XYZ file of C-alpha atoms in Angstrom:
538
model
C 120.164 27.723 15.477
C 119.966 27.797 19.581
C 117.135 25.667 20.093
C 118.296 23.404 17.781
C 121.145 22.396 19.976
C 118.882 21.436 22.624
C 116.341 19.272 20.498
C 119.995 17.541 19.338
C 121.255 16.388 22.480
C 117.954 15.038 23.510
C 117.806 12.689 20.600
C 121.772 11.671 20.739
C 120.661 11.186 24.725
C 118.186 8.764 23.385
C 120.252 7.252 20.964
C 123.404 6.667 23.128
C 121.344 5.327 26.241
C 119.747 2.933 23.647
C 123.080 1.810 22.193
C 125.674 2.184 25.237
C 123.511 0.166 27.731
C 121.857 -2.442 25.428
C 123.125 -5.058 27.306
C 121.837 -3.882 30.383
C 118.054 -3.499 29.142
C 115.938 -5.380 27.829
C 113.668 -4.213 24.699
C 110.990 -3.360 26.706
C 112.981 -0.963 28.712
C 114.290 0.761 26.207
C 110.974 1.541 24.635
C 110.062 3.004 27.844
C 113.124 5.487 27.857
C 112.117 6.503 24.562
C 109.017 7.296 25.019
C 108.650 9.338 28.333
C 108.680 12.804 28.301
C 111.741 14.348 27.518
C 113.168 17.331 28.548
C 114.693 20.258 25.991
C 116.710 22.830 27.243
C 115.314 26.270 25.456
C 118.819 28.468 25.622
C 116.534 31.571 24.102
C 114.363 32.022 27.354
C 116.468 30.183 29.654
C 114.349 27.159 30.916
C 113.304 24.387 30.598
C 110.156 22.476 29.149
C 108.571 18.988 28.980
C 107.141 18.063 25.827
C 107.195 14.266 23.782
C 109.497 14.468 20.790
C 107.215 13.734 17.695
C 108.017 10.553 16.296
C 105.287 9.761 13.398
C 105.243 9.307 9.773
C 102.888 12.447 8.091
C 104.400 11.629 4.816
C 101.410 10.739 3.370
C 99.849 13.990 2.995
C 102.668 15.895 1.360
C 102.955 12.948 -0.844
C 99.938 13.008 -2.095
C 99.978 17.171 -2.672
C 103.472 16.626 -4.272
C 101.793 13.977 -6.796
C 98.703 16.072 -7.649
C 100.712 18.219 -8.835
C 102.556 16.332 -10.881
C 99.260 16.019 -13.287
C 98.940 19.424 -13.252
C 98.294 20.672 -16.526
C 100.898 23.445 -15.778
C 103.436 20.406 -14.688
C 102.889 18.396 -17.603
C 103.077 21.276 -19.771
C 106.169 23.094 -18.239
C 108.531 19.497 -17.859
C 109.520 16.616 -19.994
C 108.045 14.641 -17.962
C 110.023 11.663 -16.125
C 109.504 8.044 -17.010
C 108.037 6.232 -13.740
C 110.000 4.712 -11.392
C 108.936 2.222 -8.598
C 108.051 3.727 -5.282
C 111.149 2.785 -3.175
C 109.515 0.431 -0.006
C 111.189 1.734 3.548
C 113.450 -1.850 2.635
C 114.979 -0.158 0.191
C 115.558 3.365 1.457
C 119.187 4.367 1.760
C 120.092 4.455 5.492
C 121.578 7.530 6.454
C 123.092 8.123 9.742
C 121.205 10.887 12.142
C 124.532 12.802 12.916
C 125.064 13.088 9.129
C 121.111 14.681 8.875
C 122.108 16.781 12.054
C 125.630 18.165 10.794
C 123.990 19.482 7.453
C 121.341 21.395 9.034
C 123.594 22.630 11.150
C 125.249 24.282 8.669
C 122.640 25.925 7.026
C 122.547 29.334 7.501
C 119.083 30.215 9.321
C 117.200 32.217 11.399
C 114.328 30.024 11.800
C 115.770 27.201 13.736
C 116.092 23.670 12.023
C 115.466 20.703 14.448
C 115.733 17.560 14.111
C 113.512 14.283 14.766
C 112.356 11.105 13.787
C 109.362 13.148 11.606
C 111.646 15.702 10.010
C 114.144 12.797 8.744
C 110.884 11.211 7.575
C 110.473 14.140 4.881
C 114.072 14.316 4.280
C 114.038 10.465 3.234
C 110.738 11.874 1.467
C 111.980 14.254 -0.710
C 115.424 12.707 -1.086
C 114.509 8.896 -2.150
C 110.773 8.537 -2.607
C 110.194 11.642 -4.490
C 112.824 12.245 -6.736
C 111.597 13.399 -10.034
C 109.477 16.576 -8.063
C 111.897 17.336 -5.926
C 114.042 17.890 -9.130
C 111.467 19.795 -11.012
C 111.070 21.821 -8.108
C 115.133 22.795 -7.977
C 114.619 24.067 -11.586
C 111.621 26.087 -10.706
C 113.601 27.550 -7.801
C 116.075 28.874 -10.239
C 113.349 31.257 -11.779
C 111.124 31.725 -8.402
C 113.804 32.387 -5.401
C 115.233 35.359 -6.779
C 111.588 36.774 -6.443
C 110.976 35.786 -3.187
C 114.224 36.375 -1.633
C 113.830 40.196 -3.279
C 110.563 40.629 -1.126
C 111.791 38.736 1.918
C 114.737 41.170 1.610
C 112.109 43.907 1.186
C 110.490 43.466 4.371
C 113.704 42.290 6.734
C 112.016 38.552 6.776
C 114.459 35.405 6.839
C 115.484 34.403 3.610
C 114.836 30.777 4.383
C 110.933 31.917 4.394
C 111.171 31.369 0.830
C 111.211 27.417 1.278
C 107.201 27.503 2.761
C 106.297 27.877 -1.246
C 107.666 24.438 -1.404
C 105.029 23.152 0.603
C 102.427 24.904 0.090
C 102.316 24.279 -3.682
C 105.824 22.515 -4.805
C 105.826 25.894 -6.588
C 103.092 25.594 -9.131
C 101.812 28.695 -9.427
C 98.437 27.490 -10.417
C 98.320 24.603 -7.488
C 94.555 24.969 -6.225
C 93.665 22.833 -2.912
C 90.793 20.700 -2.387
C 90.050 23.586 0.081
C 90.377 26.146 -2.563
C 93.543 27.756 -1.104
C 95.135 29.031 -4.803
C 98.655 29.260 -5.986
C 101.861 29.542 -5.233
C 101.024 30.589 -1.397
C 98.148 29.116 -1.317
C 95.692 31.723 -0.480
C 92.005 31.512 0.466
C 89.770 33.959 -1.312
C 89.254 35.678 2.092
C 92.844 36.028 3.089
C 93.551 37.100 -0.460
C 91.328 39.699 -0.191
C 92.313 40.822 2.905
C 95.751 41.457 1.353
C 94.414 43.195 -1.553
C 95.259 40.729 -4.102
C 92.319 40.801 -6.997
C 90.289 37.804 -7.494
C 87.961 37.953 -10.767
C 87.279 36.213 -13.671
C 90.066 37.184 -15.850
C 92.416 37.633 -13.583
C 93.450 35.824 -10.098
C 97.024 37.188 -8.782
C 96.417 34.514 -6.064
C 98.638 32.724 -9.231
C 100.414 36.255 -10.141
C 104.515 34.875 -8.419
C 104.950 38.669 -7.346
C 101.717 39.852 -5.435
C 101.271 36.797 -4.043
C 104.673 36.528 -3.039
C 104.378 40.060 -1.554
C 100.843 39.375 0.048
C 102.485 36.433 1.957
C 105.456 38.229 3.520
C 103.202 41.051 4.445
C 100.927 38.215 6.335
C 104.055 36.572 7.402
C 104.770 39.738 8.807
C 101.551 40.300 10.618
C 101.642 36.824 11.870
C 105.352 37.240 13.390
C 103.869 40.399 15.165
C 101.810 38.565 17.333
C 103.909 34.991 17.963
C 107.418 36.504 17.804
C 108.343 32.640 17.417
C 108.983 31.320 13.471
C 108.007 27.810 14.109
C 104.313 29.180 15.128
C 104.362 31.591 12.891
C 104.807 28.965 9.724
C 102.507 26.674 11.811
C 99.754 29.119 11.674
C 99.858 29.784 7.922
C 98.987 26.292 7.445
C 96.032 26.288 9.630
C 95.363 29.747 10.869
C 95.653 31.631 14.191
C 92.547 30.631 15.940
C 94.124 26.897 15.581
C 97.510 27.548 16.904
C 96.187 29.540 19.710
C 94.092 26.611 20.624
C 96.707 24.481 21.030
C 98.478 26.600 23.212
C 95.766 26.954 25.511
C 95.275 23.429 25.587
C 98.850 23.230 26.485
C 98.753 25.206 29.294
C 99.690 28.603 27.918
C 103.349 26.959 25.865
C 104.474 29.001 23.097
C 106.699 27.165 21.900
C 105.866 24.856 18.060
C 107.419 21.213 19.599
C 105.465 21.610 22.874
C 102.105 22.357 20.656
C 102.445 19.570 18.559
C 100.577 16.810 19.720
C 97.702 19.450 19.749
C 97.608 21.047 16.260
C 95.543 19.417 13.039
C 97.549 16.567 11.722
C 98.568 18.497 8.173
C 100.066 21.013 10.153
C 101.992 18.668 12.806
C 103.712 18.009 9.526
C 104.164 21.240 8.659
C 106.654 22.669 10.342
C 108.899 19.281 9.456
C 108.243 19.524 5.943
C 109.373 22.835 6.128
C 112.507 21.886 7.683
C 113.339 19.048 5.509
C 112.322 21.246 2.331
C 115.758 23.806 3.862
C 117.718 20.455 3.957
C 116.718 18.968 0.587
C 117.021 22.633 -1.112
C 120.524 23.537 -0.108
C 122.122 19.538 0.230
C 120.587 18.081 -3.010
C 124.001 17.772 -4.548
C 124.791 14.892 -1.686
C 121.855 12.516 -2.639
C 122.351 12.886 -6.467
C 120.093 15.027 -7.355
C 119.843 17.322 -10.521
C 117.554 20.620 -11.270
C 115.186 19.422 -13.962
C 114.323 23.171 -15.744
C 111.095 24.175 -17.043
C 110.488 24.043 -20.419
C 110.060 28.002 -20.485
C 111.971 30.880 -20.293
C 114.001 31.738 -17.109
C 115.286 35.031 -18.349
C 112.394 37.375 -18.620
C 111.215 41.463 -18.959
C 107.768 43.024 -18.321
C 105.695 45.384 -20.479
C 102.725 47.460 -19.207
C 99.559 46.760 -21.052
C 97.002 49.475 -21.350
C 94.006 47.953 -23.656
C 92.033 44.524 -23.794
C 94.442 41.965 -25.543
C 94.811 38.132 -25.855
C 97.402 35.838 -26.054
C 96.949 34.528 -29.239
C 97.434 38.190 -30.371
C 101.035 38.170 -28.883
C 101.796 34.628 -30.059
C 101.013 35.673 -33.804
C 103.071 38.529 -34.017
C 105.685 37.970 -31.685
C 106.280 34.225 -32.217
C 105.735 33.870 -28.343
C 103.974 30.654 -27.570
C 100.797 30.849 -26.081
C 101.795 27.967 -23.546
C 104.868 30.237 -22.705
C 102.893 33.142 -21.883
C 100.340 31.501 -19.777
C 103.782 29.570 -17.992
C 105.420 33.037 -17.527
C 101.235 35.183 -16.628
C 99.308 32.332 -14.623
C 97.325 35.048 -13.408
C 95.039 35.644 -16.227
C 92.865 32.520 -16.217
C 91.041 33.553 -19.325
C 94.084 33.643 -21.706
C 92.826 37.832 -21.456
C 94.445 40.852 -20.517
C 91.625 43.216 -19.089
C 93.717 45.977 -19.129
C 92.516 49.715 -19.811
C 93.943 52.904 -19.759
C 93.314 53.700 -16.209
C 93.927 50.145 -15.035
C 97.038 48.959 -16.718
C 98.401 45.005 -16.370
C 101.539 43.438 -16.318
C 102.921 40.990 -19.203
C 106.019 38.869 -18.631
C 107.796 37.703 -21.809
C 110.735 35.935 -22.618
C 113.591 38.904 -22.814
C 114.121 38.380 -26.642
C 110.890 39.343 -27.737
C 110.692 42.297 -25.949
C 111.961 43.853 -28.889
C 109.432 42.710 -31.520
C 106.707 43.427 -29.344
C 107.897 46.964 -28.855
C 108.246 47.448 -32.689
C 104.954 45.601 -33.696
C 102.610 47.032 -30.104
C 100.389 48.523 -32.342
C 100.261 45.698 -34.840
C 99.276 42.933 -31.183
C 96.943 45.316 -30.337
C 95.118 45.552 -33.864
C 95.130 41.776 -35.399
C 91.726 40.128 -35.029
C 90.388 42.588 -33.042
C 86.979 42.604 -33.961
C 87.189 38.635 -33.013
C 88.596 38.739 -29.927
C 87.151 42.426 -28.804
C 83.874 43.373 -30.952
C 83.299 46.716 -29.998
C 86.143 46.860 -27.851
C 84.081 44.468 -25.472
C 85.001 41.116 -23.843
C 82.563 38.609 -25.102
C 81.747 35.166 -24.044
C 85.654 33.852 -23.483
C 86.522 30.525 -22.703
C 88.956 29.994 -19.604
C 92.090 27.847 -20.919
C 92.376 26.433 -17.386
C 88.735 25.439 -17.116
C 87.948 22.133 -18.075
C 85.090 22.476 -20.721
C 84.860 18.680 -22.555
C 86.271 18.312 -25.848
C 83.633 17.604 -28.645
C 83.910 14.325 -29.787
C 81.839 14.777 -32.799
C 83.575 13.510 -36.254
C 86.401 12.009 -33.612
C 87.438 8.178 -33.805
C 87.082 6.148 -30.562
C 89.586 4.017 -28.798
C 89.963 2.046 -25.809
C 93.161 2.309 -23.843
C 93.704 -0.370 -20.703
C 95.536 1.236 -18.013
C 98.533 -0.770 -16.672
C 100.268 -0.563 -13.540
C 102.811 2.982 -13.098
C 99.619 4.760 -15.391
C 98.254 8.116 -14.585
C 95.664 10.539 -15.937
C 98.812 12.703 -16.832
C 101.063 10.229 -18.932
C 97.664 8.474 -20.783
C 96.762 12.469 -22.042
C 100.115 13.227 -22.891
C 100.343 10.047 -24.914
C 97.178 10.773 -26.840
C 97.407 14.044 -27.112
C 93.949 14.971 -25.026
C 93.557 16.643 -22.145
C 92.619 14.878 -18.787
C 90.042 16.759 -17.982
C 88.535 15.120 -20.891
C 89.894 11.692 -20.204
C 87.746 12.113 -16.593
C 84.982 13.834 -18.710
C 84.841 10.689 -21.038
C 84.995 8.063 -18.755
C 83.345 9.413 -15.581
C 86.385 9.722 -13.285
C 87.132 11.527 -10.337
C 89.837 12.744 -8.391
C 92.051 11.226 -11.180
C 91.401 7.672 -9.316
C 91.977 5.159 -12.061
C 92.969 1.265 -11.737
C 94.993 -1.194 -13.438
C 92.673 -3.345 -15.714
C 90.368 -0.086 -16.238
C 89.358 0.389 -19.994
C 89.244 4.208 -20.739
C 87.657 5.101 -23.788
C 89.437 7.753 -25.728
C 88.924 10.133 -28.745
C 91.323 11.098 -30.896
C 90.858 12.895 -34.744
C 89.418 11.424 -36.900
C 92.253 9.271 -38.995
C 93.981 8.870 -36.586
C 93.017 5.807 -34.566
C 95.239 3.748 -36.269
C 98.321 5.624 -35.531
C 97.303 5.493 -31.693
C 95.710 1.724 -31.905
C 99.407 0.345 -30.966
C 99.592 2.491 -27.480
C 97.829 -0.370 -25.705
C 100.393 -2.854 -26.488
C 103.538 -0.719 -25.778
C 105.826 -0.433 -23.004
C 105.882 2.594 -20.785
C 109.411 3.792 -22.103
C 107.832 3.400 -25.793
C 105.302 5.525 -24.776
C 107.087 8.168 -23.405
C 109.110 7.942 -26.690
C 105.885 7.654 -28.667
C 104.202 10.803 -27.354
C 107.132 13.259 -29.962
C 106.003 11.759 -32.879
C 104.045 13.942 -34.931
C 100.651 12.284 -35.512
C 99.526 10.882 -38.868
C 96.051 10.218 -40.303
C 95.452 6.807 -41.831
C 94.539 7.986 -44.736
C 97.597 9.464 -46.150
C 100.860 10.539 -44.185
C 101.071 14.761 -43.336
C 104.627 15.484 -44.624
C 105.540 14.655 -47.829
C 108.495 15.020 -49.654
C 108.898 17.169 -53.282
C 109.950 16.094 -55.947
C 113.418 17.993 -55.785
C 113.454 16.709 -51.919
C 114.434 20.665 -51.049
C 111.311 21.261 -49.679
C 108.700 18.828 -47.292
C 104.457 19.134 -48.106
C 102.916 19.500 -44.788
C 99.317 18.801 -44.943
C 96.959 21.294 -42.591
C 95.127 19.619 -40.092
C 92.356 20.301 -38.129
C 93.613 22.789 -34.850
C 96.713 23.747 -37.001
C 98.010 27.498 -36.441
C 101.543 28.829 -37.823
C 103.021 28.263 -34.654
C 102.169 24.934 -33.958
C 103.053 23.584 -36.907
C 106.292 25.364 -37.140
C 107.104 23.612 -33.751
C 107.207 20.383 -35.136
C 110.431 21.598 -37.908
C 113.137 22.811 -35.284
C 114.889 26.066 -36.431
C 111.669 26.687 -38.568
C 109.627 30.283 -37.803
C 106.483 31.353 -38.190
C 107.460 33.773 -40.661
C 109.246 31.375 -42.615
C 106.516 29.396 -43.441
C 104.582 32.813 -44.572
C 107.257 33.567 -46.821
C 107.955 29.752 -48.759
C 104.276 30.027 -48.843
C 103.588 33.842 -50.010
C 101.053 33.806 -47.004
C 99.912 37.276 -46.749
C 97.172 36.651 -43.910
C 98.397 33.735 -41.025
C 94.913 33.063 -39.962
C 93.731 32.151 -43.611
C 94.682 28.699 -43.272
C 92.515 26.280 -44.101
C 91.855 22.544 -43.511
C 93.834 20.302 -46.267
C 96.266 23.255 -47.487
C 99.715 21.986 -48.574
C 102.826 23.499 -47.351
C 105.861 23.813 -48.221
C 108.659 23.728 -45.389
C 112.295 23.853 -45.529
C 113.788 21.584 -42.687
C 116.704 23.302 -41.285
C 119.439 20.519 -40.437
């Protein structure tokens, strides 16, 4: 918190000269006071130093990370997602005095000091008014990630407040991938990832595995604090690397010090170190701009079981009534919805807490259903990745066109029919999600269906958002029908249909009920046009 004392009376300097003596200077004066070099008294080493207080607006990159990320699949899967809102203009921003911005940091408790300028208030405003929705996502995600980090932070005698870099490095998605290919929730290369031992295969990836890449991290954190001894460098040069940040202090004369650097690092990181800052602010003062932790839609409390053989998620789901979606929420590390594990090389499962249970009195049951489909011969054969975007077949499908309207993304227009956008950019030829208002997209959707999606074009965006829970019918005859008696509902099987999915769409209704009204002896026996009967609970 020293320095920070110093970087504060330089900019309440600037601000009282500019409002104490405007009568006695002209504009043009004043813009020269504010922008010579200024000086900042550095109470740590007990001198002074010249450097230019950053004043610029990086907000553009971290906006556009933040918003990626947003269409994650993971995002759009984990979060009920938000209906759009209009980017607030800087007209419209709340104005927020400076010593208000200063008092709050300055009582956070932190090792790593928390300045304050023009730049850092420009994330603040950032994450506080432009950015809403994510920021709130990200509070609820904090709930289930901090713990983690602040356990190996604690584990290695780092500052807690290390834990906030996640937040900008990947607005902790644990699958976030860079157009650099830095992966997960630290954003690793594959070269720094190996250098901290973390494996990088095909089936597995714990670049995205929350507790060795969190451990990875501090351990380079670490390293990186051994040679800077100065946090503002040291988060600087995770961004961009030593050989950068050593640059920059060359070309500054030999300064070690992150605000005297600045004008000489890669733009991205300039921001960095104010991002990081404003990320501390927004994370511990959220309550004062009205904001509310939007949680994931999977479980928080979890346990771990060690895995010893080859399985597969859909094993799990099946007998446990896990969702596969949950597990791959809760194990982002296997990309192939696989568990290589063998005897000598175990793996790690996370599941929610109350299945541990039924997975503990069924193992042997996971292990054995469908092996010979998913493990002929106790090999791996030919998988498909879940997270790899191989194109839907659209053979037997009925074809649409949806016109995309202003507030649209890739994310919403999958979610509202259903597909995934890596088809929608398969389909239609897009790139880096880039669509624009007028654009005609063509769409597939099963067949019978098309005219159950034909009125999406014509509906608001809060329709749509309401829209996207209703259960999808065919045009040919509806899916649930009532009995006779009315105690029990015919659901028709459709095409994709597995116990669990369909039992999703009757709260309070189980897998195993549904084998049991049905005397289903064998779950993956379904076929295409079965009736069943269901009980709504309710």
């Amino acid at each position: 918190m020293k320095n920070l004392i110093g970087l504060i009376v330089v900019f309440l300097v600037s601000s009282v000269v500019q409002n104490a003596f405007a009568d006695r200077f002209d504009k043009e004066d004043i813009k020269r006071v504010r922008s010579i070099e200024v000086i900042a008294l550095d109470s740590v080493d007990g001198y002074h130093k010249k450097y230019k207080i950053p004043d610029e607006n990086l907000n553009d990159i971290f906006a556009a990370k933040i918003d990626s990320l947003l269409n994650s699949w993971y995002m759009q899967n984990a979060f009920e997602m938000p209906v759009a809102e209009e980017l607030l203009d800087s007209a419209s921003l709340v104005s927020i005095p400076d010593s208000v911005y200063i008092q709050r940091l300055q009582g956070i408790e932190s090792y790593v000091d928390l300045s304050y300028n023009k730049t850092v208030r420009n994330f603040i405003e950032l994450y506080t008014q432009r950015r809403r929705d994510q920021v709130e996502m990200m509070l609820g995600l904090a709930s289930y990630y901090f713990p983690l980090f602040e356990e190996m932070l604690d584990k290695h005698d780092l500052p807690m407040e290390l834990k906030y870099m996640a937040i900008i490095e990947s607005a902790l998605n644990p699958v976030a991938r860079s157009r650099a290919n830095a992966v997960g929730l630290w954003q690793f290369m594959y070269g720094t990832g190996k250098m901290y031992k973390l494996e990088i295969g095909t089936y597995v990836d714990e670049r995205r595995d929350p507790m060795k890449a969190t451990e990875a991290a501090v351990l380079y954190l670490k390293d990186l604090y051994k040679i800077y001894k100065n946090w503002h460098l040291v988060i600087a040069a995770y961004n961009c690397g030593p050989g950068n940040v050593n640059k920059a202090i060359r070309r500054s004369g030999g300064e070690r010090d992150y605000w005297a650097i600045y004008y000489r690092l890669p733009r991205e990181t300039r921001g960095y170190v104010p991002a990081f800052i404003a990320a501390a602010y927004v994370m511990t003062n959220y309550h004062q701009h009205n904001l509310s932790p939007r949680y994931p839609d999977f479980p928080i409390v979890t346990d771990t079981i060690m895995i010893n053989s080859y399985l597969h998620f859909d094993q799990i789901a099946e007998v446990t009534g896990t969702p596969v979606e949950a597990l791959r929420a809760l194990n982002p590390q296997y990309r192939m919805d696989i568990i290589p594990a063998k005897k000598d090389k175990p793996y790690v499962l996370k599941i929610p807490i109350e299945m541990v249970a039924s997975f503990i009195d069924n193992e042997e049951a996971v292990y054995a259903l469908n092996r010979d489909k998913y493990f002929p011969n106790n090999e791996i054969i030919n998988p498909k990745s879940s997270t790899t975007a191989y194109p839907t077949d659209i053979q037997g499908k009925d074809k649409l066109y949806y016109t995309v309207k202003s507030g649209d993304n890739l994310g919403y227009i999958s979610e509202w029919f259903r597909v995934r956008t890596s088809d929608l950019r398969y389909w239609n030829n897009i790139r880096n999600n880039l669509i624009r208002v007028g654009q005609k997209l063509a769409v597939y959707v099963p067949q019978g269906q098309a005219d159950f999606y034909a009125d999406v074009n014509r509906m608001s965006f809060s329709e749509k958002q309401s829209f996207k829970r209703k259960t999808p019918v065919t045009n040919a005859s509806a899916q649930v029908q009532t009995t006779a008696s009315g105690e029990f509902v015919l659901y028709t099987v459709r095409r994709g249909d597995n116990l669990w999915s369909i039992a999703r769409k009757f709260p309070g209704v189980s897998n195993n009920d549904i084998l049991k009204w049905n005397n289903i002896g064998n779950a993956n026996k379904l076929q295409v046009g079965q009736k069943l009967k269901i009980q709504p609970r309710g």
